[in-house]
Coordinates of C-alpha atoms in Angstrom, one line a residue:
Chain A
X26 CA 12.8 24.4 -3.3
X27 CA 15.4 26.3 -1.3
X28 CA 14.2 28.7 1.4
X29 CA 15.5 30.7 4.2
X30 CA 15.8 27.8 6.6
X31 CA 17.6 25.7 4.2
X32 CA 20.0 28.4 3.1
X33 CA 20.8 29.1 6.7
X34 CA 21.6 25.4 7.2
X35 CA 24.1 25.6 4.4
X36 CA 26.0 28.2 6.4
X37 CA 25.9 25.9 9.5
X38 CA 23.1 27.6 11.3
X39 CA 19.6 26.7 12.1
X40 CA 16.5 28.8 12.1
X41 CA 15.5 27.7 15.6
X42 CA 19.0 28.2 16.9
X43 CA 19.6 24.5 17.5
X44 CA 23.0 22.9 17.3
X45 CA 23.5 20.8 14.1
X46 CA 23.3 17.6 16.2
X47 CA 20.4 18.7 18.4
X48 CA 17.0 17.2 18.2
X49 CA 13.8 19.2 18.6
X50 CA 11.8 18.7 21.7
X51 CA 10.3 15.2 22.0
X52 CA 7.0 14.4 23.5
X53 CA 5.8 10.9 23.9
X54 CA 2.2 10.0 24.9
X55 CA 1.3 6.4 25.2
X56 CA -2.0 4.7 25.4
X57 CA -4.1 7.2 23.6
X58 CA -6.2 4.9 21.4
X59 CA -8.3 2.7 23.6
X60 CA -9.3 0.2 20.9
X61 CA -5.7 -0.5 20.0
X62 CA -3.7 -3.0 22.1
X63 CA -0.9 -0.4 22.2
X64 CA -0.6 3.1 20.9
X65 CA 1.6 6.2 21.1
X66 CA 1.7 9.7 19.7
X67 CA 5.2 11.2 19.3
X68 CA 5.7 14.9 18.7
X69 CA 9.2 15.8 17.4
X70 CA 8.9 19.6 17.2
X71 CA 6.0 20.0 14.9
X72 CA 6.2 16.5 13.3
X73 CA 3.5 14.4 14.8
X74 CA 3.2 10.7 14.3
X75 CA 0.7 8.3 15.7
X76 CA 1.5 4.6 15.9
X77 CA -1.1 2.0 16.8
X78 CA -0.5 -1.7 17.5
X79 CA -3.3 -4.2 16.9
X80 CA -2.9 -7.9 17.8
X81 CA -4.5 -10.6 15.7
X82 CA -4.3 -14.3 15.2
X83 CA -2.9 -15.9 12.1
X84 CA -1.1 -18.9 10.6
X85 CA 2.7 -18.5 10.8
X86 CA 4.9 -18.4 7.7
X87 CA 6.0 -22.0 6.8
X88 CA 9.7 -21.2 7.4
X89 CA 9.1 -19.8 11.0
X90 CA 6.4 -22.2 12.3
X91 CA 6.8 -21.3 15.9
X92 CA 7.2 -17.5 15.7
X93 CA 4.7 -14.8 15.8
X94 CA 4.4 -12.3 13.0
X95 CA 5.4 -8.6 12.8
X96 CA 3.8 -6.4 10.2
X97 CA 4.7 -2.7 9.9
X98 CA 2.7 -0.5 7.6
X99 CA 2.8 3.3 7.2
X100 CA 0.3 5.6 5.8
X101 CA 1.2 9.1 4.6
X102 CA -2.3 10.4 5.1
X103 CA -3.1 13.4 2.9
X104 CA -3.9 15.4 5.9
X105 CA -0.4 15.6 7.0
X106 CA 1.2 17.5 4.2
X107 CA 0.2 19.2 0.9
X108 CA 2.6 16.8 -0.9
X109 CA 0.9 13.6 0.3
X110 CA -1.8 12.1 -1.9
X111 CA -4.4 9.5 -1.0
X112 CA -4.1 6.1 -2.5
X113 CA -2.0 3.0 -1.8
X114 CA 1.4 3.7 0.0
X115 CA 3.9 5.2 -2.3
X116 CA 7.7 4.7 -2.6
X117 CA 8.5 6.9 0.5
X118 CA 5.8 5.4 2.7
X119 CA 6.9 1.9 1.7
X120 CA 10.5 2.7 2.4
X121 CA 9.7 4.2 5.8
X122 CA 7.6 1.2 6.8
X123 CA 10.3 -1.2 5.7
X124 CA 13.1 0.7 7.4
X125 CA 11.1 0.8 10.7
X126 CA 10.2 -2.8 10.3
X127 CA 13.9 -3.8 9.8
X128 CA 14.9 -2.0 12.9
X129 CA 12.3 -3.7 15.1
X130 CA 12.7 -7.1 13.5
X131 CA 16.5 -7.3 13.3
X132 CA 17.1 -5.9 16.8
X133 CA 14.9 -8.7 18.0
X134 CA 13.4 -6.3 20.4
X135 CA 10.2 -8.3 20.4
X136 CA 10.5 -11.9 21.3
X137 CA 8.5 -13.4 18.5
X138 CA 9.0 -17.0 19.8
X139 CA 6.9 -16.1 22.8
X140 CA 4.0 -15.2 20.5
X141 CA 3.3 -18.7 19.3
X142 CA 0.1 -20.4 20.4
X143 CA 0.2 -23.7 18.4
X144 CA 3.2 -24.3 16.2
X145 CA 2.5 -24.3 12.4
X146 CA -1.1 -23.4 13.2
X147 CA -1.7 -20.4 15.3
X148 CA 0.5 -17.4 16.3
X149 CA -0.1 -13.9 17.3
X150 CA 0.4 -11.2 14.6
X151 CA 1.6 -7.8 15.8
X152 CA 0.4 -5.1 13.4
X153 CA 2.2 -1.8 13.8
X154 CA 0.4 1.0 11.8
X155 CA 2.1 4.3 11.5
X156 CA 0.1 7.4 10.7
X157 CA 1.8 10.6 9.8
X158 CA -0.3 13.4 11.3
X159 CA 1.9 16.4 10.6
X160 CA 4.9 16.3 8.4
X161 CA 7.7 18.7 9.5
X162 CA 10.7 16.6 8.6
X163 CA 12.6 13.6 10.0
X164 CA 9.7 11.2 9.6
X165 CA 11.7 7.9 10.0
X166 CA 13.3 8.8 13.4
X167 CA 9.9 10.0 14.7
X168 CA 8.1 7.0 13.3
X169 CA 10.5 4.7 14.9
X170 CA 10.1 6.4 18.3
X171 CA 6.3 6.2 17.9
X172 CA 6.5 2.5 17.0
X173 CA 8.7 1.6 19.9
X174 CA 6.6 3.6 22.3
X175 CA 3.5 1.9 21.0
X176 CA 5.0 -1.5 21.3
X177 CA 6.1 -0.8 24.8
X178 CA 2.5 0.1 25.6
X179 CA 1.1 -3.0 24.0
X180 CA -0.8 -5.6 26.1
X181 CA -1.4 -9.1 24.8
X182 CA -5.2 -9.8 24.8
X183 CA -6.8 -12.9 26.3
X184 CA -7.4 -15.7 24.0
X185 CA -10.4 -18.0 24.5
X186 CA -11.4 -20.9 22.2
X187 CA -8.9 -19.7 19.6
X188 CA -10.4 -16.2 19.5
X189 CA -9.3 -13.0 20.9
X190 CA -11.3 -11.5 23.7
X191 CA -11.1 -7.8 23.1
X192 CA -10.7 -5.6 26.1
X193 CA -9.3 -8.4 28.3
X194 CA -5.6 -8.7 28.7
X195 CA -3.2 -11.4 29.6
X196 CA 0.2 -9.6 30.0
X197 CA 2.4 -7.0 28.5
X198 CA 4.0 -7.6 25.1
X199 CA 7.6 -8.7 25.9
X200 CA 9.9 -5.9 24.6
X201 CA 13.5 -7.0 25.1
X202 CA 15.5 -4.1 23.8
X203 CA 15.0 -0.4 23.1
X204 CA 16.5 0.1 19.6
X205 CA 16.7 3.6 18.3
X206 CA 16.9 4.8 14.7
X207 CA 18.8 8.0 14.1
X208 CA 19.0 9.5 10.6
X209 CA 22.2 11.4 10.0
X210 CA 22.0 13.9 7.1
X211 CA 24.8 15.4 5.1
X212 CA 24.7 19.0 3.9
X213 CA 27.9 20.1 2.2
X214 CA 30.5 18.8 4.6
X215 CA 28.4 19.1 7.7
X216 CA 26.4 16.4 9.4
X217 CA 22.9 17.4 10.7
X218 CA 20.4 15.6 12.8
X219 CA 16.6 16.0 12.9
X220 CA 16.0 18.4 10.0
X221 CA 12.8 20.2 9.8
X222 CA 10.7 20.0 6.5
X223 CA 12.2 23.2 5.2
X224 CA 15.7 22.2 6.0
X225 CA 15.3 18.9 4.2
X226 CA 15.2 20.9 0.9
X227 CA 19.0 21.1 0.8
X228 CA 19.8 17.6 2.2
X229 CA 21.2 15.4 -0.5
X230 CA 22.1 12.3 1.4
X231 CA 21.2 10.6 4.6
X232 CA 22.0 7.5 6.5
X233 CA 19.5 5.9 8.9
X234 CA 21.2 3.8 11.6
X235 CA 19.4 1.6 14.0
X236 CA 21.3 1.1 17.3
X237 CA 20.4 -1.4 20.0
X238 CA 21.0 -0.9 23.7
X239 CA 24.2 -3.0 23.5
X240 CA 25.5 -0.7 20.7
X241 CA 25.0 -3.3 18.0
X242 CA 24.0 -1.9 14.7
X243 CA 20.8 -3.5 13.5
X244 CA 19.9 -1.7 10.3
X245 CA 21.3 0.8 7.9
X246 CA 19.6 2.6 5.0
X247 CA 21.3 5.1 2.8
X248 CA 18.9 7.6 1.3
X249 CA 19.1 10.7 -0.9
X250 CA 20.4 11.1 -4.4
X251 CA 24.0 12.0 -3.5
X252 CA 26.9 9.6 -2.7
X253 CA 28.8 9.3 0.5
X254 CA 32.5 8.6 1.2
X255 CA 33.7 5.8 3.3
X256 CA 34.8 8.3 5.9
X257 CA 31.4 10.0 5.9
X258 CA 29.7 6.7 6.6
X259 CA 31.9 5.9 9.5
X260 CA 31.4 9.3 11.0
X261 CA 27.7 9.1 10.5
X262 CA 27.5 5.8 12.3
X263 CA 29.5 7.2 15.3
X264 CA 27.2 10.1 15.5
X265 CA 24.1 7.9 15.4
X266 CA 25.5 5.7 18.2
X267 CA 26.1 8.7 20.4
X268 CA 22.7 10.1 19.7
X269 CA 20.9 6.8 20.3
X270 CA 22.1 6.8 23.9
X271 CA 20.6 10.1 24.5
X272 CA 17.3 9.3 22.8
X273 CA 17.0 6.0 24.6
X274 CA 16.8 7.9 27.9
X275 CA 13.3 9.0 26.9
X276 CA 12.1 5.5 27.6
X277 CA 13.7 5.0 30.9
X278 CA 11.6 5.8 33.8
Chain B
X6 CA 13.1 -19.5 2.3
X7 CA 15.2 -22.3 3.8
X8 CA 16.4 -22.2 7.4
X9 CA 19.2 -24.6 8.4
X10 CA 20.8 -25.4 11.7
X11 CA 23.9 -26.8 10.0
X12 CA 27.1 -25.1 10.0
X13 CA 27.6 -22.9 6.9
X14 CA 31.3 -22.7 7.1
X15 CA 33.3 -26.0 7.5
X16 CA 37.0 -25.9 7.7
X17 CA 37.2 -22.4 6.2
X18 CA 35.1 -23.4 3.2
X19 CA 31.5 -22.4 2.6
X20 CA 28.9 -25.1 1.7
X21 CA 29.4 -24.4 -2.1
X22 CA 33.1 -24.8 -1.7
X23 CA 34.0 -21.1 -1.7
X24 CA 36.5 -19.4 0.7
X25 CA 35.0 -16.6 2.7
X26 CA 36.1 -13.9 0.3
X27 CA 35.3 -15.7 -2.9
X28 CA 32.6 -14.6 -5.3
X29 CA 30.4 -17.2 -7.0
X30 CA 31.3 -17.7 -10.7
X31 CA 30.4 -14.3 -12.4
X32 CA 29.1 -14.0 -15.9
X33 CA 28.6 -10.7 -17.6
X34 CA 27.2 -10.1 -21.1
X35 CA 26.2 -6.9 -22.7
X36 CA 23.9 -6.1 -25.6
X37 CA 21.6 -9.1 -25.0
X38 CA 18.3 -7.3 -25.9
X39 CA 18.3 -6.0 -29.4
X40 CA 15.4 -3.5 -29.1
X41 CA 16.9 -1.9 -26.0
X42 CA 19.3 1.1 -26.2
X43 CA 21.5 -0.7 -23.7
X44 CA 21.2 -4.1 -22.0
X45 CA 23.1 -6.6 -19.9
X46 CA 22.8 -9.9 -18.3
X47 CA 24.7 -10.6 -15.1
X48 CA 24.9 -13.9 -13.2
X49 CA 26.4 -14.5 -9.8
X50 CA 26.2 -18.3 -9.4
X51 CA 22.5 -19.1 -9.5
X52 CA 21.4 -15.5 -9.2
X53 CA 20.7 -14.1 -12.6
X54 CA 19.4 -10.7 -13.7
X55 CA 18.7 -9.2 -17.1
X56 CA 18.5 -5.4 -17.6
X57 CA 17.5 -3.2 -20.3
X58 CA 17.8 0.6 -20.6
X59 CA 15.7 2.9 -22.7
X60 CA 16.7 6.5 -23.2
X61 CA 17.4 9.2 -22.7
X62 CA 13.9 9.6 -24.4
X63 CA 11.2 12.2 -24.2
X64 CA 9.2 11.8 -21.0
X65 CA 5.4 11.6 -21.1
X66 CA 3.0 12.6 -19.6
X67 CA 4.5 16.0 -20.0
X68 CA 3.9 17.2 -16.4
X69 CA 6.5 14.7 -15.3
X70 CA 9.1 16.4 -17.3
X71 CA 11.8 18.4 -15.6
X72 CA 12.9 21.5 -17.5
X73 CA 16.5 21.5 -16.1
X74 CA 17.3 17.8 -16.0
X75 CA 16.4 14.3 -17.3
X76 CA 15.2 11.8 -14.7
X77 CA 16.0 8.2 -14.0
X78 CA 13.4 5.5 -13.4
X79 CA 14.1 2.0 -12.2
X80 CA 11.9 -1.0 -11.9
X81 CA 13.2 -4.0 -10.1
X82 CA 11.0 -7.0 -10.7
X83 CA 11.3 -10.7 -9.7
X84 CA 10.0 -13.2 -12.1
X85 CA 7.3 -15.4 -10.4
X86 CA 9.4 -18.5 -11.2
X87 CA 12.7 -17.0 -10.0
X88 CA 12.3 -18.3 -6.4
X89 CA 11.2 -21.4 -4.6
X90 CA 7.7 -20.3 -3.7
X91 CA 6.1 -18.5 -6.6
X92 CA 6.4 -14.8 -6.3
X93 CA 3.1 -13.1 -6.9
X94 CA 3.5 -10.9 -10.0
X95 CA 3.4 -7.2 -9.6
X96 CA 5.3 -4.8 -7.4
X97 CA 5.3 -5.8 -3.7
X98 CA 6.6 -3.7 -0.9
X99 CA 10.1 -5.2 -1.2
X100 CA 10.3 -4.5 -5.0
X101 CA 9.1 -0.9 -4.5
X102 CA 11.9 -0.3 -2.0
X103 CA 14.6 -2.0 -4.0
X104 CA 13.5 -0.1 -7.1
X105 CA 13.9 3.1 -5.1
X106 CA 17.4 2.3 -3.7
X107 CA 18.6 1.1 -7.1
X108 CA 17.6 4.4 -8.7
X109 CA 19.4 6.2 -5.9
X110 CA 22.4 4.0 -6.4
X111 CA 22.7 4.7 -10.1
X112 CA 21.7 8.4 -10.1
X113 CA 24.9 9.8 -8.8
X114 CA 26.8 8.2 -11.6
X115 CA 24.8 9.8 -14.4
X116 CA 24.9 13.2 -16.1
X117 CA 21.2 13.7 -16.7
X118 CA 21.3 17.5 -16.6
X119 CA 22.5 17.3 -20.2
X120 CA 19.2 15.8 -21.2
X121 CA 16.4 18.0 -19.9
X122 CA 12.8 16.8 -20.2
X123 CA 13.9 13.3 -20.8
X124 CA 13.8 10.0 -18.9
X125 CA 16.2 7.1 -18.7
X126 CA 14.3 3.9 -17.9
X127 CA 16.1 1.0 -16.3
X128 CA 14.2 -2.3 -16.2
X129 CA 15.7 -5.0 -14.0
X130 CA 14.3 -8.5 -14.1
X131 CA 15.5 -11.2 -11.8
X132 CA 15.3 -14.4 -13.7
X133 CA 16.9 -16.6 -11.1
X134 CA 17.0 -15.6 -7.5
X135 CA 19.6 -17.1 -5.1
X136 CA 20.6 -14.3 -2.8
X137 CA 22.1 -10.9 -3.5
X138 CA 19.7 -10.2 -6.3
X139 CA 19.6 -6.4 -5.8
X140 CA 23.3 -6.0 -6.1
X141 CA 23.4 -8.2 -9.2
X142 CA 20.7 -5.9 -10.6
X143 CA 22.8 -2.8 -9.9
X144 CA 25.8 -4.4 -11.5
X145 CA 23.9 -5.3 -14.6
X146 CA 22.1 -1.9 -14.7
X147 CA 25.4 0.0 -14.5
X148 CA 26.9 -1.7 -17.6
X149 CA 23.6 -1.5 -19.4
X150 CA 23.5 2.2 -18.8
X151 CA 27.1 2.4 -20.2
X152 CA 26.2 0.5 -23.4
X153 CA 23.2 2.7 -23.9
X154 CA 25.6 5.6 -24.1
X155 CA 24.3 7.4 -21.0
X156 CA 27.2 9.7 -19.9
X157 CA 28.5 8.5 -16.6
X158 CA 31.1 9.6 -14.0
X159 CA 32.0 6.0 -13.3
X160 CA 30.5 2.6 -13.3
X161 CA 28.5 1.6 -10.2
X162 CA 29.7 -1.6 -8.7
X163 CA 27.7 -3.5 -6.1
X164 CA 28.2 -6.5 -3.8
X165 CA 26.8 -8.1 -0.7
X166 CA 28.7 -8.8 2.5
X167 CA 27.3 -10.7 5.4
X168 CA 28.1 -12.5 8.6
X169 CA 27.6 -16.2 8.8
X170 CA 28.8 -18.6 11.5
X171 CA 30.5 -15.6 13.0
X172 CA 32.6 -14.8 10.0
X173 CA 32.3 -12.0 7.4
X174 CA 31.8 -13.4 3.9
X175 CA 31.1 -11.8 0.5
X176 CA 28.4 -12.5 -2.1
X177 CA 25.9 -14.5 0.0
X178 CA 23.8 -17.1 -1.7
X179 CA 20.2 -17.7 -0.8
X180 CA 20.8 -20.2 1.9
X181 CA 23.5 -18.0 3.5
X182 CA 21.3 -15.0 3.3
X183 CA 18.4 -16.7 5.0
X184 CA 20.6 -17.9 7.8
X185 CA 22.9 -14.9 8.2
X186 CA 23.4 -12.9 11.3
X187 CA 23.7 -9.8 9.2
X188 CA 23.8 -8.8 5.5
X189 CA 24.8 -5.7 3.8
X190 CA 24.0 -4.4 0.3
X191 CA 26.7 -2.0 -0.9
X192 CA 27.4 -0.1 -4.1
X193 CA 30.3 2.2 -4.9
X194 CA 31.7 4.3 -7.7
X195 CA 35.3 2.9 -7.3
X196 CA 37.5 5.5 -8.9
X197 CA 36.7 8.1 -6.2
X198 CA 35.3 5.6 -3.7
X199 CA 31.9 7.2 -3.5
X200 CA 29.3 4.9 -1.9
X201 CA 25.8 5.1 -3.5
X202 CA 24.0 2.2 -1.9
X203 CA 24.1 1.0 1.6
X204 CA 21.6 -1.1 3.3
X205 CA 22.1 -3.5 6.2
X206 CA 20.1 -5.6 8.5
X207 CA 21.2 -8.0 11.2
X208 CA 23.3 -7.4 14.2
X209 CA 26.9 -6.2 14.0
X210 CA 29.2 -4.3 16.3
X211 CA 30.6 -1.1 15.0
X212 CA 34.0 -2.7 14.4
X213 CA 32.5 -5.6 12.5
X214 CA 30.4 -3.1 10.4
X215 CA 33.5 -1.0 9.5
X216 CA 35.4 -4.2 8.6
X217 CA 32.6 -5.4 6.4
X218 CA 32.4 -2.0 4.6
X219 CA 36.1 -2.3 3.8
X220 CA 35.6 -5.8 2.7
X221 CA 32.8 -4.7 0.4
X222 CA 34.9 -2.0 -1.1
X223 CA 37.7 -4.5 -1.8
X224 CA 35.2 -6.9 -3.4
X225 CA 33.7 -4.2 -5.6
X226 CA 37.1 -3.4 -7.0
X227 CA 37.3 -7.0 -8.3
X228 CA 33.8 -6.8 -9.9
X229 CA 34.7 -3.5 -11.4
X230 CA 37.4 -5.1 -13.5
X231 CA 34.9 -7.8 -14.6
X232 CA 32.5 -5.0 -15.6
X233 CA 35.1 -3.2 -17.6
X234 CA 36.2 -6.3 -19.4
X235 CA 32.6 -7.2 -20.2
X236 CA 32.2 -3.8 -21.8
X237 CA 35.6 -4.0 -23.7
X238 CA 34.6 -7.4 -25.0
X239 CA 31.4 -6.0 -26.6
X240 CA 33.4 -3.4 -28.5
X241 CA 36.0 -5.9 -29.8
X242 CA 34.7 -6.4 -33.4

């Protein structure tokens, strides 16, 4: 499925004149769904992703009796791309949700211990639901930004008689870190960030790296059907660490 | 899943007596399933996987066929009795993701363009799960593909590396995995050092991460020799 944009990328140029390591313009809007406890729409160029956070009550997992639960789910809604079909989440949606989940969970950016009401009996469940609205490439990075923005917007609802009182809030969800996921793509011998949908046609391997504020790496996921050398991996991780610093500034106010 | 507050490394030894760079006892057998075109059974300690390979065979329904290449399909599945709490049968989100990364780990090693319109099916069953199941699956799948006669650039060798009690260790067992600060699943084609699987979760500094990648590479070379001798063994008589 090669095209003009992807062929241009092979020669090291981009159709919108960006540098290879340059992201498209990012726009973050929080608090746009009033029924959700937290929400955010992130536009990354023409890629649009909406993330909503709902808070519920549940019984904790037996092995973590005093921790709240985090559940991340992604829907590739058929409205976002002619390639998406309705039905249960497919392989790519599942992978996206799990990679975002891993970044949030392993970075410990939400203090799940603070979400326990009664040990072994009742904890808060944080549901992050990711909806792709328009697919123009680089879904994982965009979905992660949307999820983080939505979590930072989340308020914990009031609980009365073991029930959630909707519309009344206690406090903000404690978000301790601002991890960032950056997907570094390899095209020939070049490393590229934030590919558009058309550019993704020639990308054979990618590495998603989750970097926390203190530069700890919290998640890695290699994707694509081609292999990487050890040197590639090390370079890609360095690129991701650098880029994460720049992207994190979006959340500083 | 068992959490523990106990130390996992005591006087340089792990709870099962291993040093930090030791593998669990490894067992590799090939041609264990008669009906399959290729098969293998691989155990790392109490983690045991069995794999069969069918193909290259004609792919149906026909609209799935690719006119210029064959395709690879992988199914990673955990038997309900393989873990402490019964695993609900059927593909969960974890299995779906692992099936995908396993396919991508094996694909670079195969020459499927020589077999247009066909499929190679790889079925991985975890019989006993005690940590590092996906890498055991990749190791078994790789030698099963070889015995099936699928042309390959190299074997794919996988291992896990993690950080427990502040130290980097290889081949995590279930208890270590559940209590680790980080764990990595890694696969490589050793002759040209091409990495085909890399997943990590936890918290590592860049330096620790690079060190664990080198450790993983070194460990894979050991497993590579075991794979080769398992294959040689099967052609002995």
